[in-house]
Structure formats: C-alpha cells, structure tokens
mmCIF file of C-alpha atoms in Angstrom:
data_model
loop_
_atom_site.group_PDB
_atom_site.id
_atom_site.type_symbol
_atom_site.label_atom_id
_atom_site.label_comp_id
_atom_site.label_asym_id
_atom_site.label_seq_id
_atom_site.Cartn_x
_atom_site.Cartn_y
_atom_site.Cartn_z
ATOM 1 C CA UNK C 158 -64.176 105.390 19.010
ATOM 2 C CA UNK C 159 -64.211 104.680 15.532
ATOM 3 C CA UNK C 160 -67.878 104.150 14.307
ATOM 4 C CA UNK C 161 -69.440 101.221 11.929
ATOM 5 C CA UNK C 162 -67.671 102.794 8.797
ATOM 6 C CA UNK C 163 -64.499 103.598 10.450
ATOM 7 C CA UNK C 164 -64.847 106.859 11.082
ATOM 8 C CA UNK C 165 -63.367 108.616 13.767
ATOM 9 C CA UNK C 166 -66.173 110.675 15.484
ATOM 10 C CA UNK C 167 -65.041 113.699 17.554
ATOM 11 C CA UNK C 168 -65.774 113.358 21.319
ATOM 12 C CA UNK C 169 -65.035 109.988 21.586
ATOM 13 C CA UNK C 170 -62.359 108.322 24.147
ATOM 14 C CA UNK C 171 -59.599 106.768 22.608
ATOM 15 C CA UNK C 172 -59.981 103.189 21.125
ATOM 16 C CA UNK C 173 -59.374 100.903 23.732
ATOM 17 C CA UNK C 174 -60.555 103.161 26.853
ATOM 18 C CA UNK C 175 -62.906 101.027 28.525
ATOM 19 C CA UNK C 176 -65.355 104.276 28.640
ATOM 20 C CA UNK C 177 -64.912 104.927 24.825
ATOM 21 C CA UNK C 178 -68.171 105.408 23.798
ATOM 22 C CA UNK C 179 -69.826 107.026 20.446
ATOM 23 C CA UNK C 180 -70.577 110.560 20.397
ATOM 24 C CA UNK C 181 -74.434 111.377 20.424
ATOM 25 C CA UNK C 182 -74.612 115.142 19.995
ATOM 26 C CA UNK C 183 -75.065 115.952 16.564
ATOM 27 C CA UNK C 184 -72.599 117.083 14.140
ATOM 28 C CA UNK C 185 -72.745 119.172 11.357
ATOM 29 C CA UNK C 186 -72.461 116.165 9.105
ATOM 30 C CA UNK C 187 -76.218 114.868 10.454
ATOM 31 C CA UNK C 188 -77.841 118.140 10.183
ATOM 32 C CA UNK C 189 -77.294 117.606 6.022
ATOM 33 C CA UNK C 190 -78.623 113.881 6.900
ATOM 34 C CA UNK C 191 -81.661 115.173 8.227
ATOM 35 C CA UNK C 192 -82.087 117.920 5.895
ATOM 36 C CA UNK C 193 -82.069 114.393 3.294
ATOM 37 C CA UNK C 194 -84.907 112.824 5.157
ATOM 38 C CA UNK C 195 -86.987 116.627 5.755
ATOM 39 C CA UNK C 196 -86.992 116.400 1.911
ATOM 40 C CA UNK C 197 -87.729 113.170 1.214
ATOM 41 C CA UNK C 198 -91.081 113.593 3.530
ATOM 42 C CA UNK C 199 -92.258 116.837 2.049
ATOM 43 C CA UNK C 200 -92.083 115.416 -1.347
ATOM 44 C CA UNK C 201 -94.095 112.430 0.129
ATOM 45 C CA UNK C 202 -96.729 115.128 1.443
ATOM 46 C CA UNK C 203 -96.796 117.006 -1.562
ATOM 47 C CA UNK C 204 -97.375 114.490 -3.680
ATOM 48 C CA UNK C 205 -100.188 112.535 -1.075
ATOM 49 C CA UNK C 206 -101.879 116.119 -1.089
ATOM 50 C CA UNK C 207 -101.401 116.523 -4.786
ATOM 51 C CA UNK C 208 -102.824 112.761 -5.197
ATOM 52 C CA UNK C 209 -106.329 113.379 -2.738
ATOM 53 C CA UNK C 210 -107.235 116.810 -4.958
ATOM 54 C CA UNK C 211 -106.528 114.736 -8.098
ATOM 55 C CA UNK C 212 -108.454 111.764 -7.046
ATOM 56 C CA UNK C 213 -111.391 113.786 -5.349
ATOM 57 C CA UNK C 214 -111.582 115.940 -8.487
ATOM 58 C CA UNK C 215 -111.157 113.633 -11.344
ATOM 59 C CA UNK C 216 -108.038 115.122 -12.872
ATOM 60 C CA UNK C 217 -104.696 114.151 -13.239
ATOM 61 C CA UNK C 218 -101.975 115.040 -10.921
ATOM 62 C CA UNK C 219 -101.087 118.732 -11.431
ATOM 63 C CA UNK C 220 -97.969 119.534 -12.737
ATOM 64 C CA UNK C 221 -96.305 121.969 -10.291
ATOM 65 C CA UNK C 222 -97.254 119.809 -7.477
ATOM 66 C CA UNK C 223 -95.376 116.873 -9.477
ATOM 67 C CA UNK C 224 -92.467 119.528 -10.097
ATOM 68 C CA UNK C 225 -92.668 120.070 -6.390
ATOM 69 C CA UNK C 226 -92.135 116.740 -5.026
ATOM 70 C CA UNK C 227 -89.037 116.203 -7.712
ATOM 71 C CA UNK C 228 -87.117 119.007 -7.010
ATOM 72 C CA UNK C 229 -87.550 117.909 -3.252
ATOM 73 C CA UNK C 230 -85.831 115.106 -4.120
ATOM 74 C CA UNK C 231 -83.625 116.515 -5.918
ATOM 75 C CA UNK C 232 -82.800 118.155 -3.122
ATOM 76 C CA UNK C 233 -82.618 115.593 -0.879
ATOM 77 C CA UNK C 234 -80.282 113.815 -3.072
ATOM 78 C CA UNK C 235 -78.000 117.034 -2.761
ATOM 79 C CA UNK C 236 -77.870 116.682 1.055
ATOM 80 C CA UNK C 237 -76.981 113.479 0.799
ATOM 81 C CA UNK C 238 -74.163 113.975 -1.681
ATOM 82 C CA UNK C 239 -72.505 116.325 0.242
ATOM 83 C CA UNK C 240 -73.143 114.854 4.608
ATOM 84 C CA UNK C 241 -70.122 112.408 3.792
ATOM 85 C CA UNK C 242 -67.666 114.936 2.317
ATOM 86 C CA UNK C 243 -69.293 117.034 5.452
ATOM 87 C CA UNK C 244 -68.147 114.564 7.933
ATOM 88 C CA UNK C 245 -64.753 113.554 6.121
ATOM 89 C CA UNK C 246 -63.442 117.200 6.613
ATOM 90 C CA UNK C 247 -65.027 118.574 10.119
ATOM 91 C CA UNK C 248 -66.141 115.354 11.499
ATOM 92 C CA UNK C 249 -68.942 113.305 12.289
ATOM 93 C CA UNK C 250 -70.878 111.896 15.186
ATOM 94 C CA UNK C 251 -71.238 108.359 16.466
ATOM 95 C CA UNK C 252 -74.738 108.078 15.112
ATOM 96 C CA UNK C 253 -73.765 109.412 11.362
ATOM 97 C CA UNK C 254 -73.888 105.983 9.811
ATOM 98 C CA UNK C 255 -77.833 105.274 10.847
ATOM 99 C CA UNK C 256 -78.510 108.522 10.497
ATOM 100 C CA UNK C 257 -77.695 108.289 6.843
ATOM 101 C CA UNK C 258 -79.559 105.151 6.464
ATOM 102 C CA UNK C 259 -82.720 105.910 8.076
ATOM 103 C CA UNK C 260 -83.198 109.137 6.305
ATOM 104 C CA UNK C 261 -82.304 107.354 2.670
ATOM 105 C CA UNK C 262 -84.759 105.107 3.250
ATOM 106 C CA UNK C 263 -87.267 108.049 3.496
ATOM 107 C CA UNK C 264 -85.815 109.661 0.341
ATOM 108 C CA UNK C 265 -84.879 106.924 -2.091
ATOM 109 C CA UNK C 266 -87.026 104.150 -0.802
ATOM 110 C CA UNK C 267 -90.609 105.154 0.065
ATOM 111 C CA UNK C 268 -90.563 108.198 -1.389
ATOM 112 C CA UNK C 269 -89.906 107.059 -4.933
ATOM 113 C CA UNK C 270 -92.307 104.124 -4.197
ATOM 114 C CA UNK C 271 -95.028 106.204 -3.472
ATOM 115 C CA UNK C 272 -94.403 108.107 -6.845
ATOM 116 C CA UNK C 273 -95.065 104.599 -8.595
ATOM 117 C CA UNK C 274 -98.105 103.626 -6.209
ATOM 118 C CA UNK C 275 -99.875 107.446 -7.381
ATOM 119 C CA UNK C 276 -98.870 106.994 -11.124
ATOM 120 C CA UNK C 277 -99.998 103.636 -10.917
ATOM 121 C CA UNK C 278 -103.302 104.061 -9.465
ATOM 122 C CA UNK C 279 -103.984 107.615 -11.120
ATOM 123 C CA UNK C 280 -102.642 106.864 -14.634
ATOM 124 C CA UNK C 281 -104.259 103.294 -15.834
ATOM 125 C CA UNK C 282 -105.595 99.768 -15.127
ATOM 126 C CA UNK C 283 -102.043 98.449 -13.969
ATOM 127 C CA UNK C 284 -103.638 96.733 -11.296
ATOM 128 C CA UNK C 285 -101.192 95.020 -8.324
ATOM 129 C CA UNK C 286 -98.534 95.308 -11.054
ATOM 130 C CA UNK C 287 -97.183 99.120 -10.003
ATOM 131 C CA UNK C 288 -97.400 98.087 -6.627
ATOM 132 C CA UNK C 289 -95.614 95.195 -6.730
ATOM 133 C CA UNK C 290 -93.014 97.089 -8.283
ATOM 134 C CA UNK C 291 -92.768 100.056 -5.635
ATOM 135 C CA UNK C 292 -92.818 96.961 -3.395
ATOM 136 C CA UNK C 293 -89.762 95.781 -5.304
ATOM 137 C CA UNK C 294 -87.737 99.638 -5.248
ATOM 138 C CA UNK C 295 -88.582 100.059 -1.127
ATOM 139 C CA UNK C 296 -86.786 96.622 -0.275
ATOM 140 C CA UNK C 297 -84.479 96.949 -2.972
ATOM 141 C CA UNK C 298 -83.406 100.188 -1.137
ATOM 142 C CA UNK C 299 -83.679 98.634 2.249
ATOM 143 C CA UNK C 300 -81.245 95.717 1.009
ATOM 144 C CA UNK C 301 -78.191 97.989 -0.599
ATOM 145 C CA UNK C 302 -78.432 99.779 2.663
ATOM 146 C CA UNK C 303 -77.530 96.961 4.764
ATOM 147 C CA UNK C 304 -75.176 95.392 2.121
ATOM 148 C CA UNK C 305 -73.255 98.525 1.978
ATOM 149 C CA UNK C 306 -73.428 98.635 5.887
ATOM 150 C CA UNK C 307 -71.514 95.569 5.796
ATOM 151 C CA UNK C 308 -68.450 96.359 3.418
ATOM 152 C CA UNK C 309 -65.275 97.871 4.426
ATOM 153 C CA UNK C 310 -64.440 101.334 4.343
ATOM 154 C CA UNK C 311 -62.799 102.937 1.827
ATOM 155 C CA UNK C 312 -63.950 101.093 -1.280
ATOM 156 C CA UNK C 313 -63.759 103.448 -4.693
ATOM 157 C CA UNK C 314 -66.870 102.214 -5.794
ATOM 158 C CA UNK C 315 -70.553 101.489 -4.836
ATOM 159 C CA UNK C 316 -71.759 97.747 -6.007
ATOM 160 C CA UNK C 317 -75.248 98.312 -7.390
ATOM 161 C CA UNK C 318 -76.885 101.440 -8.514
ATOM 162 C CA UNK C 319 -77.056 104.230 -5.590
ATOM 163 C CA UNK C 320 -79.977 104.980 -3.723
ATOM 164 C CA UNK C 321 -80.164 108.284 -5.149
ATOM 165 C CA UNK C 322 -79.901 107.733 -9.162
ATOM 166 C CA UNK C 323 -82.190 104.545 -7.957
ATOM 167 C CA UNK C 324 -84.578 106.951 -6.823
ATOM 168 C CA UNK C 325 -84.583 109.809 -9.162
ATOM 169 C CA UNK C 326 -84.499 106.746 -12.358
ATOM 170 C CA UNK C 327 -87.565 105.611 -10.696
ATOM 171 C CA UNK C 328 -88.871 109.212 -10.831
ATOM 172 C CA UNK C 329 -87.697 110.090 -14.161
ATOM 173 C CA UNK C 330 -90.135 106.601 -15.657
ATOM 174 C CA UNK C 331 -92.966 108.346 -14.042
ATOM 175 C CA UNK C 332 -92.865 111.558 -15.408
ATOM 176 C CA UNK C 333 -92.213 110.133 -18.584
ATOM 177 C CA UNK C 334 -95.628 108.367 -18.262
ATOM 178 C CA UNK C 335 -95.251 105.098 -20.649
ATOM 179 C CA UNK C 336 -98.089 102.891 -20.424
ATOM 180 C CA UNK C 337 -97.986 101.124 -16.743
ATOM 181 C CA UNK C 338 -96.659 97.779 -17.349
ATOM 182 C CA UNK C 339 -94.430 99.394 -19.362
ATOM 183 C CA UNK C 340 -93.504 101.177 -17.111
ATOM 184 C CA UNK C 341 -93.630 99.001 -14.436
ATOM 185 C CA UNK C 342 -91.340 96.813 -16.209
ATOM 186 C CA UNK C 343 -88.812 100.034 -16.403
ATOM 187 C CA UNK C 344 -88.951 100.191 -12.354
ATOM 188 C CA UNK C 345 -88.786 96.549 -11.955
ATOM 189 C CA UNK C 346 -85.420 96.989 -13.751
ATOM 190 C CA UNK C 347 -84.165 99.452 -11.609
ATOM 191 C CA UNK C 348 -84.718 98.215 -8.612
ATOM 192 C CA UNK C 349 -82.664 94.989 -9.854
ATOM 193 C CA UNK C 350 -79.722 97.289 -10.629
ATOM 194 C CA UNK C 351 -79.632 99.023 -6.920
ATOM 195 C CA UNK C 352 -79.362 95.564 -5.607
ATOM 196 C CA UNK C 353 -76.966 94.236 -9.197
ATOM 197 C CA UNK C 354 -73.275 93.747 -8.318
ATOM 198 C CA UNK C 355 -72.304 96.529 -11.582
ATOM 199 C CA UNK C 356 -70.364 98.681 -10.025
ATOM 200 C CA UNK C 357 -70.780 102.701 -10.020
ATOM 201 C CA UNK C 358 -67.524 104.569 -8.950
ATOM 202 C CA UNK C 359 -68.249 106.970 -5.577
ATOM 203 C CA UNK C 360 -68.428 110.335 -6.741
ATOM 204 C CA UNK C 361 -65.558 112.330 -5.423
ATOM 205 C CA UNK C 362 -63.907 115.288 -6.105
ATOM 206 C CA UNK C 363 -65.237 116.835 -9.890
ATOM 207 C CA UNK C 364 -67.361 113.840 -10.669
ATOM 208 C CA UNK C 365 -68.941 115.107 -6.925
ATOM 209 C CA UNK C 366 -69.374 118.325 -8.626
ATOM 210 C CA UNK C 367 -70.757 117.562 -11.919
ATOM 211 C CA UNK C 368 -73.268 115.179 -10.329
ATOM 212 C CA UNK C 369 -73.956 118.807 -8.305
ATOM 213 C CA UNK C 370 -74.094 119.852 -11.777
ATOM 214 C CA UNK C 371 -76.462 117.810 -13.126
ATOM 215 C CA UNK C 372 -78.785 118.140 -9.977
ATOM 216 C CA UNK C 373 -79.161 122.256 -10.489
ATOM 217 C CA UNK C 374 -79.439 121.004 -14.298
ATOM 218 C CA UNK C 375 -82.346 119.087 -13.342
ATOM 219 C CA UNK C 376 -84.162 121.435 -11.078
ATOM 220 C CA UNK C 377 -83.693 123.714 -13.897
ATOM 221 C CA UNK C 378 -85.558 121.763 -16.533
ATOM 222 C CA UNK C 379 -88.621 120.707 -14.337
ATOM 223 C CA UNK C 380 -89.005 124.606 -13.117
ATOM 224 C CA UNK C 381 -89.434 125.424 -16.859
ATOM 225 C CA UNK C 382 -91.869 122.106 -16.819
ATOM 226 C CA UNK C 383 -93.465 123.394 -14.469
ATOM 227 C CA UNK C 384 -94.828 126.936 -15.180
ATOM 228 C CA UNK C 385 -95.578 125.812 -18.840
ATOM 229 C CA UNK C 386 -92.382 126.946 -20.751
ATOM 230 C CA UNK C 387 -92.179 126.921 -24.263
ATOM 231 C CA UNK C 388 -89.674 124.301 -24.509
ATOM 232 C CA UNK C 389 -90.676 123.009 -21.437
ATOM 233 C CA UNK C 390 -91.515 119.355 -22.627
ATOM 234 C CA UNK C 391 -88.940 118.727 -24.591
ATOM 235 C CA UNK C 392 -86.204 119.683 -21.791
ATOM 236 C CA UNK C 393 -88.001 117.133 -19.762
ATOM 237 C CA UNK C 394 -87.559 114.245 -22.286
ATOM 238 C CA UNK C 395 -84.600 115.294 -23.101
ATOM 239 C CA UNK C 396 -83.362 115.728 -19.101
ATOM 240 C CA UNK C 397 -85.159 112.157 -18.520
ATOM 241 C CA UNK C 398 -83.351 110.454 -21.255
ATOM 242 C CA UNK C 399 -80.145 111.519 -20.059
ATOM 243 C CA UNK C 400 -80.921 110.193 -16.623
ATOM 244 C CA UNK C 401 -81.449 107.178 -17.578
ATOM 245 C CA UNK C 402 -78.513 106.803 -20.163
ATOM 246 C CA UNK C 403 -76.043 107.539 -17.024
ATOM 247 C CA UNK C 404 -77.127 105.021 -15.410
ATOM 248 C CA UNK C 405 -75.746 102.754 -18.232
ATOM 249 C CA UNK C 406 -72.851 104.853 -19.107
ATOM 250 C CA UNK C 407 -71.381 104.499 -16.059
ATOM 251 C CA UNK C 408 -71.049 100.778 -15.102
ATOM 252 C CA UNK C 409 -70.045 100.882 -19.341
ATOM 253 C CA UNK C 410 -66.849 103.127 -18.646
ATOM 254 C CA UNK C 411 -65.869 101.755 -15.595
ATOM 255 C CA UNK C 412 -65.983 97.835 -17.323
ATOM 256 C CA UNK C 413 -63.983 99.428 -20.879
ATOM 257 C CA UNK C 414 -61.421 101.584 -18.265
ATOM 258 C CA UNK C 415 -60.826 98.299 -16.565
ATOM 259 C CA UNK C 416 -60.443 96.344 -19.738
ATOM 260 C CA UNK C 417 -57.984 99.029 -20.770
ATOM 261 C CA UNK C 418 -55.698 99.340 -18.118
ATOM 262 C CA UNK C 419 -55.107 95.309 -18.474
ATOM 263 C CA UNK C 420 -53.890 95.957 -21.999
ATOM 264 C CA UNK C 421 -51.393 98.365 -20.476
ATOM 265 C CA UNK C 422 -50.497 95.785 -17.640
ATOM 266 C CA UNK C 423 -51.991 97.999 -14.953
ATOM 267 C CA UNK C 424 -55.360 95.952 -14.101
ATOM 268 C CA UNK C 425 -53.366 94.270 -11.322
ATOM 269 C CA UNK C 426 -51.933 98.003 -9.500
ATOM 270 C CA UNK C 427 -55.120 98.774 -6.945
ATOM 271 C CA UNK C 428 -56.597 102.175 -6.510
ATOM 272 C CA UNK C 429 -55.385 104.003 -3.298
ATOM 273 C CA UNK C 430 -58.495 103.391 -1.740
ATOM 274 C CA UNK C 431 -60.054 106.582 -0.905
ATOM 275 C CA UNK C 432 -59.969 107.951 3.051
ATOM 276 C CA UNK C 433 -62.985 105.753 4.779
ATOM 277 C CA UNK C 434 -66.609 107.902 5.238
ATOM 278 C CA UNK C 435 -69.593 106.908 7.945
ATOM 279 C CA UNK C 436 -72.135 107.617 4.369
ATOM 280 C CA UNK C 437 -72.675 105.928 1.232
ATOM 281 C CA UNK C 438 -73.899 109.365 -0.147
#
C-alpha cells in the first residue's frame, strides 16, 4: 500500500487488494525516527535538571550540561537526516510518516522551546516576551509539519526553513546570550522563516553529507566549549555565526541559481523530481 508520502512500505498487499493494509512492524527506517525523538527528550531532561540545580542554587546554567543538551540535538538532527535516505533504500513501514512527525515535534519543537523558556527565565527580566516566543517556535514547528504532510512527494525542495536548522538557529541565539528581547526578537524571526514560503533545497546526496559535516563540526566546537578550551569561545561564536549565515545563504543561492538559469533559457526545464520519501528529514 503506498503510505501518505507515497512510499511503498514492505509487507503491504498490492494497491487495490481489498485487504491492503499498512505495515505496522517497525522498520529499520523508524528505529533512526525514534532514536530522533530519544534525543530530543534527553536534551529536554538534561537541560530541566540542569535548570532546577541552577535555579535552586543561584547560578547560571552550567556549561557542560548546556553542551549536553546541544549535542543531543545535534544528534537528533543526525537521525533525522539520515531515517528518509534509510527508508528510500531498504524500506519503510506504514507508520514512517507519523513516526517522523511525532518525534520532530519532540526534537525541533519543544525541545528548542524549552531552551528559550530556561534562557528566558534564568538570564533576565524578559518577562512573557521569551515565552511568547517559544510559544511562537512549538506551533511554528507543529504547522510546517502538517503543511509538508500535505504536499506531494518528490518535491526538490522544502518551503520554509526545516525543523532541524529551525531548531538548532533557535539554539545557536541562546547560547549566544544577547540581551532577551533581543533575543527574543532573533527567535521570533525564526520561527517566521520555518513557516516562510523561501525555499531550502532537500539535502541529498553531498549536500546530505556536508550537512553530516557540519553536524560532527558542531559537536566538535561545543565539546571544546565545554571542558573550557582555550579557544573554546571563540569557536562557539564563530560556529554560531555560521549557523545562522546558512540559513540566509541558502534561500540566497537557490533565488540567484534560479535567476541564472533564466538568463540561459533553462528556468522553464523542471528538475527530475527526486524519488518520493515517507520523511521530511
């Protein structure tokens, strides 16, 4: 039977049979989709554990518990990267698709939310205003997930910012620390470009990999923030900036490669759209 994103899930009947029905064993597609949400809940725990010490002892949230939760994340945005190519080449269930939607909300909806609700509330007088804004990333999460429910497979591109760069841009304002309406402003923006129509190609093949690549470089630079390197700071800034200059840079090349194939006459030959996946990841 061929699922909500067209996918063709092994041990289904045929389409047509009137006992085709969805496959509900797991594949090896869901455990990466559950690995996703696993992460995305530790780094919730981690950082409400972190939060009670820091609030009970007057401090500020410790570093390596901070470090923690990101690289958790991180992590979770790695599983989630890699469940669709997963499924594309050995398969995936009948329950893939909500899988994948259920356990992003974990990761790139609450769990980035709750990072703005403990900076918020830990780092200044913002008052409703961080709230309001992790408010603003949860539904703006919630919302590209059903959108992108609702398109048809095998589109080359994701409208609106993904869940995951969502997430880890709303991560990457927080450990920067700017003043909180600052920096409530910053997240406010960011949720309004996961739900934008800017469109951010799917990344596939060696973009895939060199997002892998910029994941490991990321969990490299917060390790060294967090046991107190020597340049430990200034890979974070400089790791942070860069996060949130892709998330420019992209919707930028894919407007000026558009604008240059229609100088060359090409604007009007489509893509071959790529083969369809059960995951926006």
């Amino acid at each position: 039977m061929i699922t909500t994103k067209g996918h063709l899930a092994p041990g289904t009947a045929t389409v047509g049979s009137e006992d085709a029905v969805p496959s509900l064993r797991l594949a090896m597609a869901d455990y990466f989709t559950l690995g996703n949400a696993l992460c995305g809940f530790m780094a919730v725990w981690q950082l409400a554990a972190a939060a009670h010490y820091a609030a009970a002892a007057s401090v500020p949230l410790q570093r390596d518990a901070i470090a923690t939760a990101v690289i958790l994340l991180l992590a979770a945005a790695a599983f989630d990267l890699f469940d669709g190519r997963v499924a594309r080449r050995f398969g995936g269930s009948g329950m893939g698709a909500e899988l994948d939607n259920l356990a992003d909300v974990i990761s790139f909806g609450f769990a980035p939310a709750f990072f703005v609700v403990s900076w918020g509330t830990l780092g200044g007088n913002g008052g409703p205003a961080p709230v309001a804004a992790a408010a603003a990333v949860l539904l703006a999460v919630v919302v590209r997930l059903a959108r992108f429910s609702c398109q048809s497979p095998g589109a080359t591109s994701f409208s609106g910012l993904p869940g995951p760069f969502g997430a880890m841009a709303v991560v990457t304002i927080v450990l920067l620390d700017p003043p909180v309406l600052v920096g409530t402003a910053a997240v406010l923006a960011v949720a309004w470009l996961m739900v934008s129509r800017i469109e951010y190609p799917k990344p596939r093949g060696r973009l895939a990999y060199a997002v892998l690549a910029w994941m490991l470089g990321s969990v490299a630079c917060l390790a060294a923030w967090a046991i107190d390197a020597p340049a430990g700071d200034t890979l974070l800034y400089s790791g942070s900036s860069l996060v949130l200059l892709l998330m420019l840079a992209i919707p930028f090349y894919v407007v000026m490669t558009r604008r240059g194939g229609s100088d060359d006459g090409t604007a009007d030959a489509l893509p071959t759209p790529a083969p369809p996946t059960p995951r926006e990841g």
